[in-house]
Amino acid sequence: MSSRTASLVLIDSSEIGDGAPARALKSLLKLARISERRGKVADNSRIIVRGLELLLKQREPAFSGFPLRPSLRNFHFRYPIEVSILDKFVAHGILAREAFDKVLLCPECHAVPTVRPGCPNCGSPSLHRDELIHHFSCGHVAQVDHFMQPDGSLRCRKCQKTNLIINADYDVTSGMCRCAECNWVGGYPKLVGRCSVCSLSFLVVEAHQQDLWEYCAK
Amino acid sequence: MLNDLQYWLSGFYPYMWIGSFAGVLLLDAPRYVVSKIALVLVDVFTLHFTKHTRPQPYYPSVCAVISCLNESETIFQTLSSIYNSYPKLQIIVVDDGSTDDTYELANSFAQVHPDVLVIRRPVRGGKSSAINLALNYAEAEVILTLDSDSRFGPGAIFRIVQPLRDPRVGAVSGSILVENASASLCTWFQAYEYLNSILVGRIFSSRIGILSIASGAFAAFRREATDAGYGWDAGPGEDADITIRIRKSGWKVVFEPTAECFTNAPTRFRQLFKQRMRWDRSLVRYNIRKHRDISHLFAHHFRLSSFLHWADVIFFNVICTIGLWAYAVTFIVLAEWRTLEFVLLLVVGTYMALGFVQSLVIMYFSQKISRDAIACWVFPFYMFYALFLRAIRSIAVIDELLNRSSFKDNYVPKYVRDSTIHW
């Protein structure tokens, strides 16, 4: 039996229609192995790719042909066919794999997170930068609240001077970032990811890095 | 020759003897040499006749505050050298308006090292306010002030905080030594001077309880003591100021000779002149003006130790320094020119002998004799350097008394120094 006939049999729509794509894929892989053994990969690859296309069309009505790219489903990157099987086709020289993208994912469940600048300690996005008053005459430096009087004027607690005037008596410098939730203090907020599926908060530098590939017909 | 000398000596009247050697024998020798010999004797005695128990190591949490201005060459090295050198150490770097990449370097260090905070001030505000800014974020029991161009001896942070085990101690001065002693004659003299006046001088002052300075380059302060006065006042000389203020509120100030900090001293006499003018103006600014109340016998915060410190500074550093010139003029006018050279030779010889004794005392207190012995070889010529320092001090003291020049010093930015109280 020639490989060409085999492929025609294998891509019979009734078999795919049976809801047995796994079996169809296995047959396609078997065909790929036979072709490889007989050194006829180039001859048969077009037929096998056509078979794959039909199979994919059956499973994914929106499939428009190669290259096959991962798509986002339930916040995970998925291919319509298991990557392990696609990689087997790559190994047999039927498909080619090319780098498509690299994404940062939740370190626990590998789902896609949302990313924001936030507190590196607790992940809270509610950070603000301290504002500090530097009183020139006595060198006192403290937060604005420390100087603020109930009537809105400013008074230095160190030297007791009242009614301070900006730029003449004091200036305002920005201090460190402070987290409203956990009182963390630091120079800058860090990028914090929150997983859309398991709600885990994590620093972006600790995220799982995943390569995304696209599969093309050779 | 010997007959000549004998003839010359026999022609001396007693008042001439006293006149020629009063300065060295009645003032310098007792204050700076006999005191140190007594210190060594007391030390040797206590070492042999008392039982020493090794105290438990004391580990308070420490916050090292480094205020820096254009220190990109040294900041990374300083941070690396102190990071992890003490178990509970927070480091706060305040970039006080640097125009180079000091902030970027410090920040890149802080990115990968937890417990390091870097605060940037776009406009320079002076060292005192930089430290006060850092105090807002310091969460430790002890505040350590460091210079970013210094190197620290092994275990220096641990050693400097040990005296704070005594709850009466409010500030500890570390031992400052010259790193670049071999760079020039000027730094060689300074290396000897630091050993003589900081190491031995402060051991002495600390022992008798009159120490009133903890150099800003390496000093530890109890947080409670600094917070009571809302931190540092504007400089120059802010380290002397805070130490006197801490003393005034009843704390003790001590010296820790084993906590070593190596600093780069000015390599040229011109730079040294500028530095000492700044230091010496502080004598007048703080002891004669701002904190003259430590001499008020009936003030509520009167302490005998503070008064002794004040009297020591006023007498030896102000009156004697200026009096020296009057003495020298009188000496030259009254002395017979024929015998002047002999008298001068004897005075110089006496100072050299005293210098030798001082070197021996330094060797006794030295933490590393092989290193400090080299610096001590300059002792025969030290008196000329000391004379130079006294000349600077005289100029600085008179200048500050008349012009209040310390309030015009660019050490503090103009907008700040114009606003500070001109004591």
XYZ file of C-alpha atoms in Angstrom, chain B residues 156-354:
199
model
C 33.825 48.328 62.978
C 30.038 48.607 63.237
C 29.805 45.894 65.864
C 32.595 47.508 67.855
C 31.234 51.040 67.728
C 27.851 50.011 69.152
C 29.260 48.033 72.092
C 29.611 51.051 74.442
C 25.883 51.715 73.950
C 25.229 48.705 76.152
C 25.594 51.220 78.970
C 22.179 52.943 78.987
C 23.762 56.261 79.999
C 25.801 56.492 76.801
C 24.174 58.610 74.090
C 26.914 58.839 71.477
C 30.031 56.897 70.562
C 32.902 58.254 68.554
C 34.787 55.842 66.327
C 38.512 56.009 65.782
C 39.352 57.981 62.652
C 42.654 57.153 60.990
C 44.292 58.426 57.833
C 44.072 56.050 54.890
C 46.460 57.869 52.569
C 49.260 58.480 55.093
C 51.931 57.823 52.490
C 50.465 60.152 49.853
C 52.368 63.277 50.848
C 54.166 64.937 53.731
C 50.912 66.681 54.554
C 49.002 63.411 54.971
C 51.893 61.874 56.909
C 51.682 64.680 59.443
C 47.942 64.253 59.596
C 48.255 60.496 60.144
C 50.409 61.223 63.188
C 48.106 64.013 64.301
C 45.009 61.770 64.073
C 46.740 59.081 66.114
C 47.870 61.626 68.655
C 44.786 63.743 69.050
C 41.948 61.448 67.993
C 43.117 58.035 69.129
C 45.074 58.891 72.286
C 43.489 62.315 72.885
C 39.976 60.952 72.810
C 40.815 57.874 74.871
C 41.992 60.353 77.493
C 38.958 62.670 77.196
C 36.612 59.710 77.170
C 38.238 58.194 80.232
C 37.938 61.361 82.295
C 34.434 61.930 80.907
C 34.891 65.214 79.040
C 34.711 63.920 75.452
C 32.397 66.214 73.498
C 32.950 65.347 69.882
C 31.979 62.332 67.839
C 33.289 62.882 64.315
C 30.588 62.712 61.679
C 32.756 60.418 59.559
C 32.132 57.523 61.932
C 29.928 57.953 64.973
C 27.048 56.073 66.550
C 24.161 57.828 68.256
C 21.417 56.399 70.385
C 18.156 57.083 68.585
C 16.490 58.223 71.782
C 19.191 60.856 72.250
C 19.000 62.273 68.732
C 15.202 62.215 68.606
C 14.907 64.223 71.800
C 16.428 67.217 70.002
C 14.759 66.482 66.635
C 18.018 65.491 64.991
C 20.883 67.514 63.648
C 21.136 71.308 63.433
C 22.567 72.964 60.349
C 26.384 72.907 60.068
C 29.227 73.382 59.528
C 30.476 71.464 62.544
C 27.131 69.722 62.980
C 28.838 66.684 64.502
C 30.312 68.779 67.326
C 26.971 70.503 67.778
C 24.872 67.339 68.117
C 27.384 65.792 70.500
C 27.330 68.832 72.783
C 23.514 68.858 72.627
C 23.424 65.175 73.549
C 25.751 65.893 76.468
C 23.552 68.772 77.568
C 20.569 66.477 77.806
C 22.482 64.286 80.244
C 23.950 61.536 78.103
C 27.529 60.343 78.161
C 29.754 60.500 75.090
C 32.474 57.890 74.795
C 35.227 56.858 72.428
C 35.718 53.363 71.033
C 39.336 52.932 69.880
C 38.756 49.519 68.303
C 36.104 50.773 65.856
C 38.313 52.033 63.072
C 37.464 54.180 60.105
C 40.051 55.123 57.509
C 39.522 58.405 55.783
C 41.313 60.193 52.982
C 42.991 63.270 54.411
C 43.672 66.387 52.305
C 46.927 65.871 50.420
C 47.916 69.520 50.110
C 48.500 72.106 52.770
C 46.154 74.483 50.984
C 43.269 71.979 51.249
C 44.226 71.267 54.837
C 44.096 74.998 55.561
C 40.515 75.201 54.268
C 39.442 72.103 56.200
C 40.946 73.293 59.473
C 39.565 76.783 59.069
C 36.128 75.139 58.964
C 36.813 72.904 61.951
C 38.339 75.637 64.053
C 35.611 78.166 63.375
C 33.271 75.650 65.008
C 35.190 76.080 68.261
C 33.995 79.657 68.475
C 30.621 79.014 66.925
C 29.644 76.316 69.376
C 31.754 76.757 72.511
C 31.814 80.532 72.704
C 28.452 81.278 71.139
C 25.777 78.623 70.732
C 26.566 76.367 73.678
C 28.266 78.813 76.010
C 25.559 77.945 78.553
C 27.478 74.752 79.394
C 29.770 77.086 81.363
C 26.915 78.590 83.366
C 27.467 77.259 86.864
C 23.867 77.746 87.939
C 22.100 76.518 84.818
C 19.737 73.592 85.395
C 21.665 71.383 82.974
C 25.087 72.231 84.423
C 27.501 69.295 84.347
C 31.003 69.464 85.662
C 32.284 67.281 82.807
C 30.801 69.614 80.173
C 32.227 72.586 82.004
C 35.683 70.968 82.049
C 35.421 70.288 78.330
C 34.440 73.899 77.755
C 37.254 75.209 79.952
C 39.721 72.923 78.169
C 38.649 74.183 74.751
C 38.575 77.822 75.769
C 41.898 77.755 77.574
C 44.027 75.478 75.421
C 42.452 75.941 72.008
C 41.479 79.594 72.105
C 43.446 81.505 74.746
C 46.717 79.576 74.464
C 46.616 79.486 70.688
C 46.269 83.231 70.391
C 48.489 83.788 73.448
C 51.246 81.858 71.750
C 51.872 84.697 69.311
C 51.970 87.309 72.048
C 54.366 85.052 73.936
C 56.554 84.572 70.871
C 56.734 88.310 70.208
C 57.613 89.060 73.848
C 60.186 86.298 73.796
C 61.902 87.677 70.724
C 61.816 91.257 71.971
C 63.150 90.452 75.439
C 65.615 87.713 74.610
C 69.187 88.477 73.926
C 69.886 87.784 70.286
C 73.167 86.203 71.216
C 71.442 83.451 73.162
C 68.270 83.145 71.116
C 69.483 80.323 68.970
C 70.447 78.259 72.006
C 67.102 78.820 73.633
C 65.245 77.963 70.463
C 67.300 74.808 70.063
C 66.475 73.779 73.612
C 62.768 74.420 73.083
C 62.790 72.459 69.834
C 64.724 69.674 71.544
C 62.207 69.568 74.365
C 59.322 69.331 71.918
C 61.097 66.540 70.050
C 61.586 64.647 73.291
C 57.929 65.147 74.154
